Amino acid sequence: MTGPELYDVAVIGAGPAGLGAAVSAAADGLKTIVIDAQTPGGHALASRVIRDYPGFPRGVSGAELTGRIYEQAATLGATFLLTARAVGLSSSAEEPQLTLGDGRTISAHSVVIATGVTPRRLGIASLEALSGAGVWYADSISDPAMLTGEEVFIIGATAAAGVAALQLAKYASHVTMVVRAASLEAGISDTLTTRIERTRNIRVRTNTQVVEAFGEGRLEGVKLRHRVSGTMEAARTRALFVMMGADPNTDWLKASLQRDDDGYLVTGLGLQTSLPRVFAAGDVRRGAERRVAAAIHEGCLASRLARRSLSEPVATEVAAAVSAGP
């Protein structure tokens, strides 16, 4: 890491929200650092096409989009520390202070938390080996038309899985939802369940789980096991979406910031967290819209609010504003 360890803005996370915050802060001339132990781009790297980002009428891959934003932020002067992980946040000093996994500390006048979420995984080695090659972990389907005529499988009984099944059914030849439980009702509303049941090319396989994936370099099929009878079955597919939900990357903040029961950061007006001059953007925030374009927008907004906070007195009752919530 080069430069002083006191920054105007410290951005934690180099996914879409963090990159958006970095560009906005650096463009405003703020001394900016982005901290992440992973490759810039986050989960957007797995998005084959994003069609709702302005300026790309034919869509753009998540890798290309975030790569461009990363290059832009670096060109504007943002410093990237991509070999370290933030493990603590303290406001006991005059400025928010971050502790890194290697023991170093970084102080900043404002902090933007954009650490995103971690999708829940099945822990099946053959499935992990084909991640990005027919197997995707997702909260939404960015371009269902690309799967026209395909046999598509979805693992999960979440609301997002139900919505995705209905979207895909407009294009795919068949959509199969694989559900461990005995029914969809535990995680999907009655209204959504009814719509799924009335869609002819959606099949719901309850009491069933995927136990293996197979294919040479790309997904070609999966093996299913019925949890009651133990019956095994192979099914052909070139597209499998794991949509079992995700967990926010906020365990390192549980002693510092207000979180909801699921661990998402609670924000009040202006993306403000329960600490002064600490903001949250993207999927890590309660109520965030889980789309790449929305995350980038929130990151830009958070850094603008951080810049504004540099010239304003620190509020004495931030927690009250946060409790009011959006």
Coordinates of C-alpha atoms in Angstrom, one line a residue:
M1 CA 0.0 0.0 0.0
T2 CA 1.3 3.4 -1.0
G3 CA 0.4 6.8 0.3
P4 CA -0.7 8.0 3.8
E5 CA -2.9 5.7 5.9
L6 CA -5.4 8.5 6.5
Y7 CA -7.9 8.8 3.6
D8 CA -10.9 10.9 2.9
V9 CA -13.0 7.8 1.9
A10 CA -12.3 4.1 2.6
V11 CA -14.4 1.7 0.6
I12 CA -14.7 -1.8 1.9
G13 CA -15.5 -4.2 -0.9
A14 CA -14.6 -4.1 -4.6
G15 CA -17.9 -5.4 -6.1
P16 CA -20.2 -3.3 -8.2
A17 CA -21.2 -1.0 -5.2
G18 CA -17.7 -0.6 -4.0
L19 CA -16.4 0.2 -7.5
G20 CA -19.2 2.7 -8.0
A21 CA -18.3 4.4 -4.7
A22 CA -14.6 4.5 -5.7
V23 CA -15.2 6.2 -9.1
S24 CA -17.5 8.8 -7.6
A25 CA -15.2 9.6 -4.7
A26 CA -12.0 9.7 -6.8
A27 CA -13.7 11.8 -9.4
D28 CA -14.5 14.3 -6.6
G29 CA -10.8 14.5 -5.8
L30 CA -11.1 12.6 -2.6
K31 CA -8.2 10.5 -1.3
T32 CA -9.8 7.1 -1.8
I33 CA -8.8 3.6 -0.9
V34 CA -10.7 0.4 -1.7
I35 CA -10.0 -2.7 0.4
D36 CA -10.9 -6.2 -0.6
A37 CA -9.2 -9.6 -0.5
Q38 CA -10.9 -10.7 -3.7
T39 CA -10.7 -9.9 -7.4
P40 CA -12.6 -6.6 -8.3
G41 CA -16.0 -7.2 -9.6
G42 CA -17.5 -9.5 -7.0
H43 CA -20.4 -11.7 -8.0
A44 CA -21.0 -9.6 -11.1
L45 CA -18.1 -11.4 -12.7
A46 CA -20.5 -14.4 -13.2
S47 CA -23.2 -12.3 -15.0
R48 CA -23.1 -13.2 -18.7
V49 CA -25.1 -10.2 -19.7
I50 CA -26.5 -7.1 -18.0
R51 CA -29.1 -5.4 -20.0
D52 CA -30.3 -2.6 -17.7
Y53 CA -27.0 -0.6 -17.4
P54 CA -27.2 2.7 -19.3
G55 CA -25.0 3.1 -22.3
F56 CA -25.0 -0.6 -23.4
P57 CA -28.0 -1.1 -25.7
R58 CA -27.0 -4.7 -26.4
G59 CA -26.0 -5.5 -22.9
V60 CA -22.6 -6.0 -21.3
S61 CA -21.1 -8.8 -19.3
G62 CA -20.5 -8.3 -15.6
A63 CA -16.8 -8.9 -16.1
E64 CA -16.5 -6.2 -18.8
L65 CA -18.6 -3.7 -16.9
T66 CA -16.8 -4.0 -13.6
G67 CA -13.5 -4.2 -15.3
R68 CA -14.1 -0.9 -17.0
I69 CA -15.2 0.7 -13.7
Y70 CA -12.2 -0.7 -11.9
E71 CA -9.9 0.8 -14.6
Q72 CA -11.7 4.1 -14.4
A73 CA -11.4 4.3 -10.6
A74 CA -7.7 3.5 -10.7
T75 CA -7.2 6.1 -13.5
L76 CA -8.9 8.7 -11.3
G77 CA -6.5 8.0 -8.5
A78 CA -8.2 5.6 -6.2
T79 CA -5.8 3.2 -4.4
F80 CA -6.7 -0.5 -4.4
L81 CA -5.6 -2.8 -1.6
L82 CA -6.6 -6.2 -2.9
T83 CA -4.6 -8.5 -0.6
A84 CA -6.2 -7.7 2.7
R85 CA -9.5 -8.1 4.5
A86 CA -11.1 -5.7 6.9
V87 CA -11.9 -7.4 10.2
G88 CA -12.9 -4.6 12.5
L89 CA -14.4 -1.0 12.6
S90 CA -14.0 1.4 15.4
S91 CA -15.3 4.9 16.0
S92 CA -13.5 5.5 19.3
A93 CA -11.0 7.7 17.6
E94 CA -11.8 11.1 16.0
E95 CA -12.2 9.3 12.6
P96 CA -13.6 5.9 11.8
Q97 CA -10.7 3.4 12.0
L98 CA -10.5 0.1 10.2
T99 CA -8.5 -2.9 11.3
L100 CA -7.1 -5.3 8.7
G101 CA -6.5 -9.0 9.0
D102 CA -2.7 -8.5 9.1
G103 CA -3.0 -6.1 12.0
R104 CA -2.6 -2.8 10.1
T105 CA -5.1 0.0 10.7
I106 CA -6.4 2.6 8.3
S107 CA -8.2 5.8 9.3
A108 CA -10.7 7.6 7.0
H109 CA -12.9 10.6 7.4
S110 CA -15.8 8.5 5.9
V111 CA -16.3 4.8 5.2
V112 CA -18.5 3.1 2.7
I113 CA -19.3 -0.6 3.5
A114 CA -20.0 -2.5 0.3
T115 CA -19.0 -6.1 1.3
G116 CA -22.0 -7.7 -0.4
V117 CA -23.3 -11.2 0.3
T118 CA -22.2 -14.8 0.0
P119 CA -24.6 -17.1 -1.7
R120 CA -25.5 -20.3 0.2
R121 CA -23.8 -23.2 -1.4
L122 CA -24.4 -26.9 -1.5
G123 CA -20.8 -28.1 -0.9
I124 CA -20.9 -30.5 -3.8
A125 CA -17.5 -30.7 -5.5
S126 CA -18.8 -31.6 -9.0
L127 CA -21.2 -28.6 -8.9
E128 CA -18.5 -26.2 -7.7
A129 CA -16.2 -27.4 -10.5
L130 CA -18.7 -26.3 -13.1
S131 CA -19.5 -22.9 -11.5
G132 CA -19.8 -20.3 -14.3
A133 CA -19.9 -23.1 -16.9
G134 CA -23.6 -23.9 -16.7
V135 CA -23.9 -23.6 -12.9
W136 CA -24.7 -20.2 -11.5
Y137 CA -25.3 -18.8 -8.0
A138 CA -27.8 -16.0 -8.4
D139 CA -30.6 -13.9 -6.9
S140 CA -32.1 -13.1 -10.3
I141 CA -31.9 -14.0 -13.9
S142 CA -30.5 -11.0 -15.9
D143 CA -31.3 -12.4 -19.4
P144 CA -33.8 -15.3 -19.5
A145 CA -34.1 -15.0 -23.3
M146 CA -30.6 -16.4 -23.6
L147 CA -32.0 -19.8 -22.4
T148 CA -34.6 -20.0 -25.1
G149 CA -35.5 -23.7 -25.8
E150 CA -33.3 -25.0 -22.9
E151 CA -34.0 -27.4 -20.1
V152 CA -33.3 -25.3 -17.0
F153 CA -33.0 -26.4 -13.4
I154 CA -33.4 -24.2 -10.3
I155 CA -32.4 -25.3 -6.8
G156 CA -34.2 -23.5 -4.0
A157 CA -37.6 -22.5 -2.6
T158 CA -37.1 -18.8 -2.2
A159 CA -39.2 -16.0 -3.6
A160 CA -36.3 -15.2 -6.0
A161 CA -36.3 -18.8 -7.2
G162 CA -40.0 -18.6 -7.9
V163 CA -39.8 -15.3 -9.8
A164 CA -36.9 -16.7 -11.8
A165 CA -38.9 -19.8 -12.7
L166 CA -41.7 -17.8 -14.1
Q167 CA -39.4 -15.5 -16.0
L168 CA -37.5 -18.5 -17.5
A169 CA -40.7 -20.4 -18.4
K170 CA -41.4 -17.7 -21.0
Y171 CA -38.4 -18.8 -23.0
A172 CA -37.1 -22.2 -21.8
S173 CA -38.7 -25.4 -23.0
H174 CA -39.0 -26.7 -19.4
V175 CA -38.1 -25.3 -16.0
T176 CA -37.6 -27.7 -13.0
M177 CA -37.5 -26.5 -9.5
V178 CA -35.7 -28.8 -7.1
V179 CA -36.9 -28.4 -3.5
R180 CA -35.7 -30.2 -0.5
A181 CA -38.9 -29.5 1.5
A182 CA -42.3 -31.2 1.0
S183 CA -43.8 -28.1 -0.6
L184 CA -43.0 -24.6 -1.8
E185 CA -45.1 -22.8 0.8
A186 CA -42.3 -22.5 3.4
G187 CA -40.4 -19.9 1.3
I188 CA -42.8 -18.8 -1.4
S189 CA -46.0 -16.9 -1.0
D190 CA -49.4 -18.5 -1.9
T191 CA -49.9 -16.1 -4.8
L192 CA -46.5 -17.0 -6.3
T193 CA -47.0 -20.7 -5.7
T194 CA -50.3 -20.6 -7.5
R195 CA -48.8 -18.9 -10.5
I196 CA -46.0 -21.5 -10.6
E197 CA -48.5 -24.4 -10.4
R198 CA -50.5 -22.9 -13.2
T199 CA -47.5 -22.6 -15.6
R200 CA -47.5 -25.7 -17.8
N201 CA -43.7 -25.9 -18.4
I202 CA -42.7 -25.6 -14.8
R203 CA -42.2 -28.7 -12.8
V204 CA -41.7 -28.7 -9.0
R205 CA -39.7 -31.7 -7.6
T206 CA -40.3 -31.6 -3.9
N207 CA -38.5 -33.8 -1.4
T208 CA -35.6 -33.9 -3.9
Q209 CA -32.1 -32.7 -4.0
V210 CA -29.3 -32.5 -6.5
V211 CA -26.4 -34.7 -5.4
E212 CA -24.1 -34.5 -8.4
A213 CA -23.4 -32.6 -11.6
F214 CA -21.6 -34.0 -14.6
G215 CA -20.1 -32.6 -17.8
E216 CA -16.8 -32.2 -19.6
G217 CA -15.8 -28.6 -19.0
R218 CA -19.5 -27.6 -19.0
L219 CA -22.6 -28.7 -17.3
E220 CA -24.4 -31.5 -19.2
G221 CA -26.7 -32.9 -16.5
V222 CA -27.4 -33.5 -12.8
K223 CA -28.2 -36.5 -10.6
L224 CA -31.2 -36.2 -8.3
R225 CA -32.1 -38.1 -5.2
H226 CA -35.6 -38.4 -3.7
R227 CA -35.2 -37.8 0.0
V228 CA -38.0 -40.1 1.0
S229 CA -37.6 -43.1 -1.3
G230 CA -33.9 -42.7 -1.9
T231 CA -34.5 -43.1 -5.7
M232 CA -31.7 -41.8 -7.9
E233 CA -32.3 -40.2 -11.3
A234 CA -30.2 -38.5 -13.9
A235 CA -31.5 -35.5 -15.9
R236 CA -30.0 -33.6 -18.8
T237 CA -29.5 -29.9 -18.5
R238 CA -27.1 -27.2 -19.5
A239 CA -28.3 -24.5 -17.1
L240 CA -28.6 -24.8 -13.3
F241 CA -29.3 -21.9 -11.0
V242 CA -28.7 -22.2 -7.3
M243 CA -31.0 -19.8 -5.6
M244 CA -31.1 -20.7 -1.9
G245 CA -30.5 -17.2 -0.7
A246 CA -27.4 -15.5 0.6
D247 CA -25.8 -14.3 3.8
P248 CA -24.5 -10.7 4.2
N249 CA -20.8 -10.3 4.9
T250 CA -21.2 -8.5 8.1
D251 CA -20.0 -10.8 10.9
W252 CA -16.9 -8.5 11.3
L253 CA -19.3 -5.6 12.0
K254 CA -21.6 -7.2 14.6
A255 CA -20.0 -5.3 17.5
S256 CA -19.9 -2.0 15.5
L257 CA -23.0 -1.4 13.4
Q258 CA -26.7 -2.0 13.8
R259 CA -27.8 -5.1 11.8
D260 CA -31.2 -6.7 11.3
D261 CA -32.0 -10.3 12.3
D262 CA -30.5 -11.7 9.1
G263 CA -27.3 -9.7 9.5
Y264 CA -28.0 -7.0 6.9
L265 CA -26.8 -3.5 7.7
V266 CA -29.6 -1.2 8.8
T267 CA -29.5 2.3 7.1
G268 CA -31.6 5.4 7.6
L269 CA -31.9 8.3 5.3
G270 CA -29.0 8.7 3.0
L271 CA -27.6 5.2 3.3
Q272 CA -26.2 6.2 6.8
T273 CA -25.5 3.4 9.2
S274 CA -25.7 3.6 12.9
L275 CA -22.2 5.2 13.1
P276 CA -21.5 8.7 11.9
R277 CA -19.8 9.0 8.5
V278 CA -20.2 5.3 7.9
F279 CA -22.4 4.4 5.0
A280 CA -23.6 1.1 3.4
A281 CA -24.3 0.4 -0.3
G282 CA -25.3 -2.6 -2.4
D283 CA -26.5 -6.0 -1.3
V284 CA -25.1 -5.8 2.2
R285 CA -27.7 -3.2 3.1
R286 CA -31.2 -4.1 4.3
G287 CA -33.8 -3.5 1.6
A288 CA -31.3 -3.1 -1.3
E289 CA -32.4 -4.1 -4.7
R290 CA -30.1 -7.0 -5.8
R291 CA -29.2 -5.9 -9.2
V292 CA -25.7 -4.9 -10.5
A293 CA -26.9 -1.5 -11.9
A294 CA -28.7 -0.7 -8.6
A295 CA -25.6 -1.6 -6.6
I296 CA -23.4 0.7 -8.7
H297 CA -25.8 3.5 -8.3
E298 CA -25.9 3.1 -4.5
G299 CA -22.2 3.1 -4.4
C300 CA -22.0 6.4 -6.3
L301 CA -24.6 7.9 -4.0
A302 CA -22.9 6.7 -0.8
S303 CA -19.6 8.3 -1.8
R304 CA -21.4 11.6 -2.6
L305 CA -23.0 11.5 0.8
A306 CA -19.6 10.7 2.3
R307 CA -18.1 13.7 0.6
R308 CA -21.0 15.9 1.9
S309 CA -20.4 14.6 5.4
L310 CA -16.8 15.8 5.4
S311 CA -18.0 19.4 5.5
E312 CA -20.9 18.9 7.9
P313 CA -21.0 18.5 11.7
V314 CA -21.3 14.9 12.8
A315 CA -24.9 14.2 13.9
T316 CA -25.2 13.3 17.6
E317 CA -28.3 11.1 17.1
V318 CA -27.4 8.9 14.1
A319 CA -28.9 5.8 15.7
A320 CA -32.3 7.4 15.9
A321 CA -32.3 8.2 12.2
V322 CA -31.2 4.7 11.4
S323 CA -34.0 3.2 13.6
A324 CA -36.5 5.2 11.6
G325 CA -35.3 3.2 8.6
P326 CA -36.4 3.5 4.9

